């Protein structure tokens, strides 16, 4: 229920602003941007991204923790806005800036996400070689920081690229590797994507028992996500 969720988030933001709680203001704006992105309301997402930028400009040296945390939030949501609007070049510009932010600070988890985002953009732009390279680098940083959602997501995306190229054996190899990571994943959306992709791969290979197994798991995860959103 997006309407109810937005109402709740806006109320929380209003309360945080009344209490002049900077951290909560940033956090609530971040949650609002996520919500608007899921609704494909890029105009509102852009509005709050710009508000984030204005708030960041008011921070001082003593607010370095907030700067470290929310500069990439601003950059990533600017990228998502442009991505949603179909402007891949501008999205790439902001994702590169976000990745540079984490590279400078040697923050492995942030670098893993930054590389993953860049890999996705290059895949959309049909720059397959760069996409492969960045997904594989993302896996290394994600494993180093024990972020298995990114490990699994990267391996699934590599599998999808191989599938697109018609290299089914390589696609299966990476899909099976991703399967081992699923039990360590924390995001239900990612789990559902993994199961759905495996169901499609097995169906294409006419291995219908396996296809049915993963289709069933996909539907189970879909029900779980619907229940979580209610």
PDB file of C-alpha atoms in Angstrom:
ATOM      1  CA  UNK A   1       0.000   0.000   0.000  1.00  0.00           C
ATOM      2  CA  UNK A   2       2.157   2.842  -1.324  1.00  0.00           C
ATOM      3  CA  UNK A   3      -0.260   5.604  -0.315  1.00  0.00           C
ATOM      4  CA  UNK A   4      -0.267   4.521   3.320  1.00  0.00           C
ATOM      5  CA  UNK A   5       3.488   3.979   3.306  1.00  0.00           C
ATOM      6  CA  UNK A   6       4.133   7.456   1.874  1.00  0.00           C
ATOM      7  CA  UNK A   7       1.801   9.030   4.403  1.00  0.00           C
ATOM      8  CA  UNK A   8       3.731   7.349   7.208  1.00  0.00           C
ATOM      9  CA  UNK A   9       7.125   8.372   5.779  1.00  0.00           C
ATOM     10  CA  UNK A  10       6.035  11.997   5.307  1.00  0.00           C
ATOM     11  CA  UNK A  11       4.748  12.125   8.880  1.00  0.00           C
ATOM     12  CA  UNK A  12       8.078  10.757  10.128  1.00  0.00           C
ATOM     13  CA  UNK A  13       9.983  13.346   8.101  1.00  0.00           C
ATOM     14  CA  UNK A  14       7.804  16.149   9.449  1.00  0.00           C
ATOM     15  CA  UNK A  15       8.438  14.974  13.016  1.00  0.00           C
ATOM     16  CA  UNK A  16      12.200  14.694  12.419  1.00  0.00           C
ATOM     17  CA  UNK A  17      12.254  18.247  11.003  1.00  0.00           C
ATOM     18  CA  UNK A  18      10.305  19.560  13.983  1.00  0.00           C
ATOM     19  CA  UNK A  19      12.837  17.928  16.317  1.00  0.00           C
ATOM     20  CA  UNK A  20      15.742  19.112  14.140  1.00  0.00           C
ATOM     21  CA  UNK A  21      17.102  15.547  14.136  1.00  0.00           C
ATOM     22  CA  UNK A  22      19.486  15.678  11.171  1.00  0.00           C
ATOM     23  CA  UNK A  23      20.161  11.942  10.991  1.00  0.00           C
ATOM     24  CA  UNK A  24      16.465  11.073  10.993  1.00  0.00           C
ATOM     25  CA  UNK A  25      15.747  13.758   8.408  1.00  0.00           C
ATOM     26  CA  UNK A  26      18.316  12.221   6.073  1.00  0.00           C
ATOM     27  CA  UNK A  27      17.078   8.691   6.765  1.00  0.00           C
ATOM     28  CA  UNK A  28      13.441   9.544   6.120  1.00  0.00           C
ATOM     29  CA  UNK A  29      14.311  11.360   2.899  1.00  0.00           C
ATOM     30  CA  UNK A  30      16.292   8.288   1.828  1.00  0.00           C
ATOM     31  CA  UNK A  31      13.270   6.068   2.516  1.00  0.00           C
ATOM     32  CA  UNK A  32      11.030   8.453   0.564  1.00  0.00           C
ATOM     33  CA  UNK A  33      13.371   8.355  -2.428  1.00  0.00           C
ATOM     34  CA  UNK A  34      13.322   4.561  -2.352  1.00  0.00           C
ATOM     35  CA  UNK A  35       9.524   4.559  -2.236  1.00  0.00           C
ATOM     36  CA  UNK A  36       9.162   7.001  -5.115  1.00  0.00           C
ATOM     37  CA  UNK A  37      11.681   5.029  -7.164  1.00  0.00           C
ATOM     38  CA  UNK A  38       9.642   1.844  -6.695  1.00  0.00           C
ATOM     39  CA  UNK A  39       6.569   3.783  -7.828  1.00  0.00           C
ATOM     40  CA  UNK A  40       8.507   5.110 -10.864  1.00  0.00           C
ATOM     41  CA  UNK A  41       7.697   8.627  -9.672  1.00  0.00           C
ATOM     42  CA  UNK A  42      11.042  10.082 -10.744  1.00  0.00           C
ATOM     43  CA  UNK A  43       9.889  13.692 -10.418  1.00  0.00           C
ATOM     44  CA  UNK A  44       9.340  13.249  -6.676  1.00  0.00           C
ATOM     45  CA  UNK A  45      12.494  11.171  -6.297  1.00  0.00           C
ATOM     46  CA  UNK A  46      14.446  13.989  -7.966  1.00  0.00           C
ATOM     47  CA  UNK A  47      12.813  16.547  -5.661  1.00  0.00           C
ATOM     48  CA  UNK A  48      14.017  14.715  -2.552  1.00  0.00           C
ATOM     49  CA  UNK A  49      17.433  14.021  -4.085  1.00  0.00           C
ATOM     50  CA  UNK A  50      17.836  17.768  -4.557  1.00  0.00           C
ATOM     51  CA  UNK A  51      16.684  18.307  -0.975  1.00  0.00           C
ATOM     52  CA  UNK A  52      19.371  15.857   0.150  1.00  0.00           C
ATOM     53  CA  UNK A  53      21.979  17.840  -1.783  1.00  0.00           C
ATOM     54  CA  UNK A  54      20.845  21.084  -0.129  1.00  0.00           C
ATOM     55  CA  UNK A  55      21.044  19.515   3.338  1.00  0.00           C
ATOM     56  CA  UNK A  56      24.519  18.110   2.601  1.00  0.00           C
ATOM     57  CA  UNK A  57      25.685  21.612   1.685  1.00  0.00           C
ATOM     58  CA  UNK A  58      24.753  22.769   5.206  1.00  0.00           C
ATOM     59  CA  UNK A  59      26.888  20.146   6.955  1.00  0.00           C
ATOM     60  CA  UNK A  60      30.177  21.041   8.612  1.00  0.00           C
ATOM     61  CA  UNK A  61      33.408  19.110   9.222  1.00  0.00           C
ATOM     62  CA  UNK A  62      32.005  17.666  12.454  1.00  0.00           C
ATOM     63  CA  UNK A  63      29.261  16.027  10.386  1.00  0.00           C
ATOM     64  CA  UNK A  64      31.729  13.886   8.422  1.00  0.00           C
ATOM     65  CA  UNK A  65      29.884  10.643   9.249  1.00  0.00           C
ATOM     66  CA  UNK A  66      26.673  12.006   7.748  1.00  0.00           C
ATOM     67  CA  UNK A  67      28.577  13.252   4.713  1.00  0.00           C
ATOM     68  CA  UNK A  68      30.168   9.835   4.193  1.00  0.00           C
ATOM     69  CA  UNK A  69      26.805   8.092   4.480  1.00  0.00           C
ATOM     70  CA  UNK A  70      24.523  10.379   2.497  1.00  0.00           C
ATOM     71  CA  UNK A  71      26.658  11.806  -0.316  1.00  0.00           C
ATOM     72  CA  UNK A  72      26.447   8.435  -2.118  1.00  0.00           C
ATOM     73  CA  UNK A  73      22.731   8.277  -1.280  1.00  0.00           C
ATOM     74  CA  UNK A  74      22.250  11.525  -3.189  1.00  0.00           C
ATOM     75  CA  UNK A  75      24.468  10.415  -6.081  1.00  0.00           C
ATOM     76  CA  UNK A  76      22.861   6.985  -6.400  1.00  0.00           C
ATOM     77  CA  UNK A  77      19.338   8.391  -6.446  1.00  0.00           C
ATOM     78  CA  UNK A  78      20.281  10.965  -9.046  1.00  0.00           C
ATOM     79  CA  UNK A  79      21.548   8.045 -11.122  1.00  0.00           C
ATOM     80  CA  UNK A  80      18.318   6.109 -10.529  1.00  0.00           C
ATOM     81  CA  UNK A  81      16.238   9.093 -11.624  1.00  0.00           C
ATOM     82  CA  UNK A  82      18.123   9.339 -14.908  1.00  0.00           C
ATOM     83  CA  UNK A  83      18.063   5.570 -15.321  1.00  0.00           C
ATOM     84  CA  UNK A  84      14.295   5.607 -14.904  1.00  0.00           C
ATOM     85  CA  UNK A  85      14.035   8.383 -17.477  1.00  0.00           C
ATOM     86  CA  UNK A  86      16.142   6.374 -19.927  1.00  0.00           C
ATOM     87  CA  UNK A  87      19.167   8.679 -19.801  1.00  0.00           C
ATOM     88  CA  UNK A  88      21.927   6.087 -19.358  1.00  0.00           C
ATOM     89  CA  UNK A  89      24.792   8.546 -19.892  1.00  0.00           C
ATOM     90  CA  UNK A  90      23.684  10.788 -17.015  1.00  0.00           C
ATOM     91  CA  UNK A  91      23.004   7.747 -14.825  1.00  0.00           C
ATOM     92  CA  UNK A  92      26.525   6.512 -15.578  1.00  0.00           C
ATOM     93  CA  UNK A  93      27.959   9.921 -14.605  1.00  0.00           C
ATOM     94  CA  UNK A  94      26.362   9.823 -11.135  1.00  0.00           C
ATOM     95  CA  UNK A  95      27.123   6.138 -10.516  1.00  0.00           C
ATOM     96  CA  UNK A  96      30.775   6.823 -11.341  1.00  0.00           C
ATOM     97  CA  UNK A  97      30.832   9.685  -8.830  1.00  0.00           C
ATOM     98  CA  UNK A  98      29.270   7.455  -6.157  1.00  0.00           C
ATOM     99  CA  UNK A  99      31.806   4.715  -6.825  1.00  0.00           C
ATOM    100  CA  UNK A 100      34.675   7.215  -6.678  1.00  0.00           C
ATOM    101  CA  UNK A 101      33.377   8.373  -3.276  1.00  0.00           C
ATOM    102  CA  UNK A 102      33.754   4.843  -1.884  1.00  0.00           C
ATOM    103  CA  UNK A 103      36.996   4.093  -3.729  1.00  0.00           C
ATOM    104  CA  UNK A 104      38.620   7.137  -2.124  1.00  0.00           C
ATOM    105  CA  UNK A 105      37.572   5.889   1.312  1.00  0.00           C
ATOM    106  CA  UNK A 106      38.386   2.230   0.561  1.00  0.00           C
ATOM    107  CA  UNK A 107      34.965   1.101   1.748  1.00  0.00           C
ATOM    108  CA  UNK A 108      34.632  -2.423   0.340  1.00  0.00           C
ATOM    109  CA  UNK A 109      30.847  -2.774   0.643  1.00  0.00           C
ATOM    110  CA  UNK A 110      30.262   0.583  -1.011  1.00  0.00           C
ATOM    111  CA  UNK A 111      32.731  -0.245  -3.787  1.00  0.00           C
ATOM    112  CA  UNK A 112      30.922  -3.557  -4.390  1.00  0.00           C
ATOM    113  CA  UNK A 113      27.609  -1.738  -4.866  1.00  0.00           C
ATOM    114  CA  UNK A 114      29.228   0.967  -6.988  1.00  0.00           C
ATOM    115  CA  UNK A 115      30.823  -1.569  -9.324  1.00  0.00           C
ATOM    116  CA  UNK A 116      27.563  -3.523  -9.524  1.00  0.00           C
ATOM    117  CA  UNK A 117      25.613  -0.400 -10.504  1.00  0.00           C
ATOM    118  CA  UNK A 118      28.182   0.475 -13.160  1.00  0.00           C
ATOM    119  CA  UNK A 119      28.070  -3.082 -14.512  1.00  0.00           C
ATOM    120  CA  UNK A 120      24.284  -2.882 -14.841  1.00  0.00           C
ATOM    121  CA  UNK A 121      24.526   0.396 -16.750  1.00  0.00           C
ATOM    122  CA  UNK A 122      27.109  -1.010 -19.160  1.00  0.00           C
ATOM    123  CA  UNK A 123      24.888  -4.066 -19.694  1.00  0.00           C
ATOM    124  CA  UNK A 124      22.000  -1.754 -20.634  1.00  0.00           C
ATOM    125  CA  UNK A 125      24.332   0.041 -23.030  1.00  0.00           C
ATOM    126  CA  UNK A 126      25.361  -3.330 -24.558  1.00  0.00           C
ATOM    127  CA  UNK A 127      28.966  -2.843 -23.456  1.00  0.00           C
ATOM    128  CA  UNK A 128      29.210  -6.516 -22.514  1.00  0.00           C
ATOM    129  CA  UNK A 129      32.976  -6.711 -21.919  1.00  0.00           C
ATOM    130  CA  UNK A 130      32.932  -3.838 -19.408  1.00  0.00           C
ATOM    131  CA  UNK A 131      29.824  -5.280 -17.772  1.00  0.00           C
ATOM    132  CA  UNK A 132      31.471  -8.699 -17.275  1.00  0.00           C
ATOM    133  CA  UNK A 133      34.612  -7.121 -15.828  1.00  0.00           C
ATOM    134  CA  UNK A 134      32.710  -4.923 -13.379  1.00  0.00           C
ATOM    135  CA  UNK A 135      30.348  -7.680 -12.200  1.00  0.00           C
ATOM    136  CA  UNK A 136      33.352  -9.905 -11.464  1.00  0.00           C
ATOM    137  CA  UNK A 137      35.139  -7.110  -9.585  1.00  0.00           C
ATOM    138  CA  UNK A 138      31.934  -6.463  -7.655  1.00  0.00           C
ATOM    139  CA  UNK A 139      31.909 -10.100  -6.537  1.00  0.00           C
ATOM    140  CA  UNK A 140      35.437  -9.767  -5.124  1.00  0.00           C
ATOM    141  CA  UNK A 141      34.576  -6.702  -3.025  1.00  0.00           C
ATOM    142  CA  UNK A 142      31.206  -8.137  -1.971  1.00  0.00           C
ATOM    143  CA  UNK A 143      32.832 -11.378  -0.796  1.00  0.00           C
ATOM    144  CA  UNK A 144      35.444  -9.380   1.105  1.00  0.00           C
ATOM    145  CA  UNK A 145      32.678  -7.517   2.954  1.00  0.00           C
ATOM    146  CA  UNK A 146      30.371 -10.583   3.285  1.00  0.00           C
ATOM    147  CA  UNK A 147      27.593  -8.935   1.291  1.00  0.00           C
ATOM    148  CA  UNK A 148      26.147 -12.050  -0.287  1.00  0.00           C
ATOM    149  CA  UNK A 149      23.176 -10.307  -1.908  1.00  0.00           C
ATOM    150  CA  UNK A 150      25.595  -8.501  -4.220  1.00  0.00           C
ATOM    151  CA  UNK A 151      27.597 -11.710  -4.778  1.00  0.00           C
ATOM    152  CA  UNK A 152      24.450 -13.542  -5.832  1.00  0.00           C
ATOM    153  CA  UNK A 153      23.087 -10.619  -7.851  1.00  0.00           C
ATOM    154  CA  UNK A 154      26.372 -10.241  -9.738  1.00  0.00           C
ATOM    155  CA  UNK A 155      26.571 -13.937 -10.529  1.00  0.00           C
ATOM    156  CA  UNK A 156      22.962 -13.941 -11.697  1.00  0.00           C
ATOM    157  CA  UNK A 157      23.615 -10.967 -13.947  1.00  0.00           C
ATOM    158  CA  UNK A 158      26.666 -12.697 -15.407  1.00  0.00           C
ATOM    159  CA  UNK A 159      24.474 -15.754 -16.013  1.00  0.00           C
ATOM    160  CA  UNK A 160      21.901 -13.544 -17.754  1.00  0.00           C
ATOM    161  CA  UNK A 161      24.595 -12.046 -19.986  1.00  0.00           C
ATOM    162  CA  UNK A 162      25.802 -15.517 -20.962  1.00  0.00           C
ATOM    163  CA  UNK A 163      22.207 -16.554 -21.644  1.00  0.00           C
ATOM    164  CA  UNK A 164      21.749 -13.496 -23.868  1.00  0.00           C
ATOM    165  CA  UNK A 165      24.876 -14.552 -25.783  1.00  0.00           C
ATOM    166  CA  UNK A 166      23.478 -18.068 -26.225  1.00  0.00           C
ATOM    167  CA  UNK A 167      26.121 -19.640 -23.954  1.00  0.00           C
ATOM    168  CA  UNK A 168      23.737 -21.820 -21.929  1.00  0.00           C
ATOM    169  CA  UNK A 169      26.429 -23.918 -20.181  1.00  0.00           C
ATOM    170  CA  UNK A 170      28.139 -20.805 -18.822  1.00  0.00           C
ATOM    171  CA  UNK A 171      24.756 -19.363 -17.845  1.00  0.00           C
ATOM    172  CA  UNK A 172      23.944 -22.512 -15.876  1.00  0.00           C
ATOM    173  CA  UNK A 173      27.370 -22.504 -14.229  1.00  0.00           C
ATOM    174  CA  UNK A 174      26.937 -18.975 -12.840  1.00  0.00           C
ATOM    175  CA  UNK A 175      23.266 -19.545 -11.991  1.00  0.00           C
ATOM    176  CA  UNK A 176      24.218 -22.593  -9.922  1.00  0.00           C
ATOM    177  CA  UNK A 177      26.968 -20.620  -8.201  1.00  0.00           C
ATOM    178  CA  UNK A 178      24.397 -17.954  -7.352  1.00  0.00           C
ATOM    179  CA  UNK A 179      22.128 -20.654  -5.949  1.00  0.00           C
ATOM    180  CA  UNK A 180      24.721 -21.440  -3.269  1.00  0.00           C
ATOM    181  CA  UNK A 181      24.578 -17.810  -2.130  1.00  0.00           C
ATOM    182  CA  UNK A 182      20.785 -17.648  -1.806  1.00  0.00           C
ATOM    183  CA  UNK A 183      20.699 -19.009   1.738  1.00  0.00           C
ATOM    184  CA  UNK A 184      22.907 -16.100   2.840  1.00  0.00           C
ATOM    185  CA  UNK A 185      20.830 -13.415   1.120  1.00  0.00           C
ATOM    186  CA  UNK A 186      18.790 -10.892   3.073  1.00  0.00           C
ATOM    187  CA  UNK A 187      16.676  -9.301   0.326  1.00  0.00           C
ATOM    188  CA  UNK A 188      13.545 -11.321  -0.626  1.00  0.00           C
ATOM    189  CA  UNK A 189      13.406  -9.538  -4.007  1.00  0.00           C
ATOM    190  CA  UNK A 190      16.815 -10.954  -4.900  1.00  0.00           C
ATOM    191  CA  UNK A 191      15.836 -14.459  -3.829  1.00  0.00           C
ATOM    192  CA  UNK A 192      12.727 -14.333  -6.018  1.00  0.00           C
ATOM    193  CA  UNK A 193      14.763 -13.113  -8.997  1.00  0.00           C
ATOM    194  CA  UNK A 194      17.224 -15.978  -8.550  1.00  0.00           C
ATOM    195  CA  UNK A 195      14.498 -18.618  -8.405  1.00  0.00           C
ATOM    196  CA  UNK A 196      12.653 -17.134 -11.384  1.00  0.00           C
ATOM    197  CA  UNK A 197      15.775 -17.075 -13.536  1.00  0.00           C
ATOM    198  CA  UNK A 198      16.630 -20.678 -12.709  1.00  0.00           C
ATOM    199  CA  UNK A 199      13.057 -21.731 -13.554  1.00  0.00           C
ATOM    200  CA  UNK A 200      13.409 -20.088 -16.985  1.00  0.00           C
ATOM    201  CA  UNK A 201      16.793 -21.697 -17.632  1.00  0.00           C
ATOM    202  CA  UNK A 202      15.548 -25.171 -16.767  1.00  0.00           C
ATOM    203  CA  UNK A 203      12.430 -24.684 -18.869  1.00  0.00           C
ATOM    204  CA  UNK A 204      14.567 -23.741 -21.869  1.00  0.00           C
ATOM    205  CA  UNK A 205      16.568 -26.945 -21.344  1.00  0.00           C
ATOM    206  CA  UNK A 206      13.259 -28.889 -21.116  1.00  0.00           C
ATOM    207  CA  UNK A 207      14.160 -30.026 -17.596  1.00  0.00           C
ATOM    208  CA  UNK A 208      10.591 -29.555 -16.483  1.00  0.00           C
ATOM    209  CA  UNK A 209      10.847 -31.078 -12.986  1.00  0.00           C
ATOM    210  CA  UNK A 210      13.588 -28.605 -12.049  1.00  0.00           C
ATOM    211  CA  UNK A 211      11.747 -25.776 -13.802  1.00  0.00           C
ATOM    212  CA  UNK A 212       8.595 -26.536 -11.797  1.00  0.00           C
ATOM    213  CA  UNK A 213      10.603 -26.674  -8.555  1.00  0.00           C
ATOM    214  CA  UNK A 214      12.015 -23.174  -9.034  1.00  0.00           C
ATOM    215  CA  UNK A 215       8.770 -21.790 -10.390  1.00  0.00           C
ATOM    216  CA  UNK A 216       7.061 -23.010  -7.220  1.00  0.00           C
ATOM    217  CA  UNK A 217       9.767 -21.349  -5.088  1.00  0.00           C
ATOM    218  CA  UNK A 218       9.322 -18.139  -7.107  1.00  0.00           C
ATOM    219  CA  UNK A 219       5.596 -18.106  -6.336  1.00  0.00           C
ATOM    220  CA  UNK A 220       6.277 -18.787  -2.641  1.00  0.00           C
ATOM    221  CA  UNK A 221       8.652 -15.808  -2.501  1.00  0.00           C
ATOM    222  CA  UNK A 222       6.104 -13.662  -4.364  1.00  0.00           C
ATOM    223  CA  UNK A 223       3.495 -14.488  -1.714  1.00  0.00           C
ATOM    224  CA  UNK A 224       5.967 -13.639   1.040  1.00  0.00           C
ATOM    225  CA  UNK A 225       6.711 -10.253  -0.556  1.00  0.00           C
ATOM    226  CA  UNK A 226       3.009  -9.490  -0.936  1.00  0.00           C
ATOM    227  CA  UNK A 227       2.416 -10.344   2.720  1.00  0.00           C
ATOM    228  CA  UNK A 228       5.314  -8.123   3.766  1.00  0.00           C
ATOM    229  CA  UNK A 229       3.863  -5.188   1.806  1.00  0.00           C
ATOM    230  CA  UNK A 230       0.392  -5.555   3.372  1.00  0.00           C
TER     231      UNK A 230
END
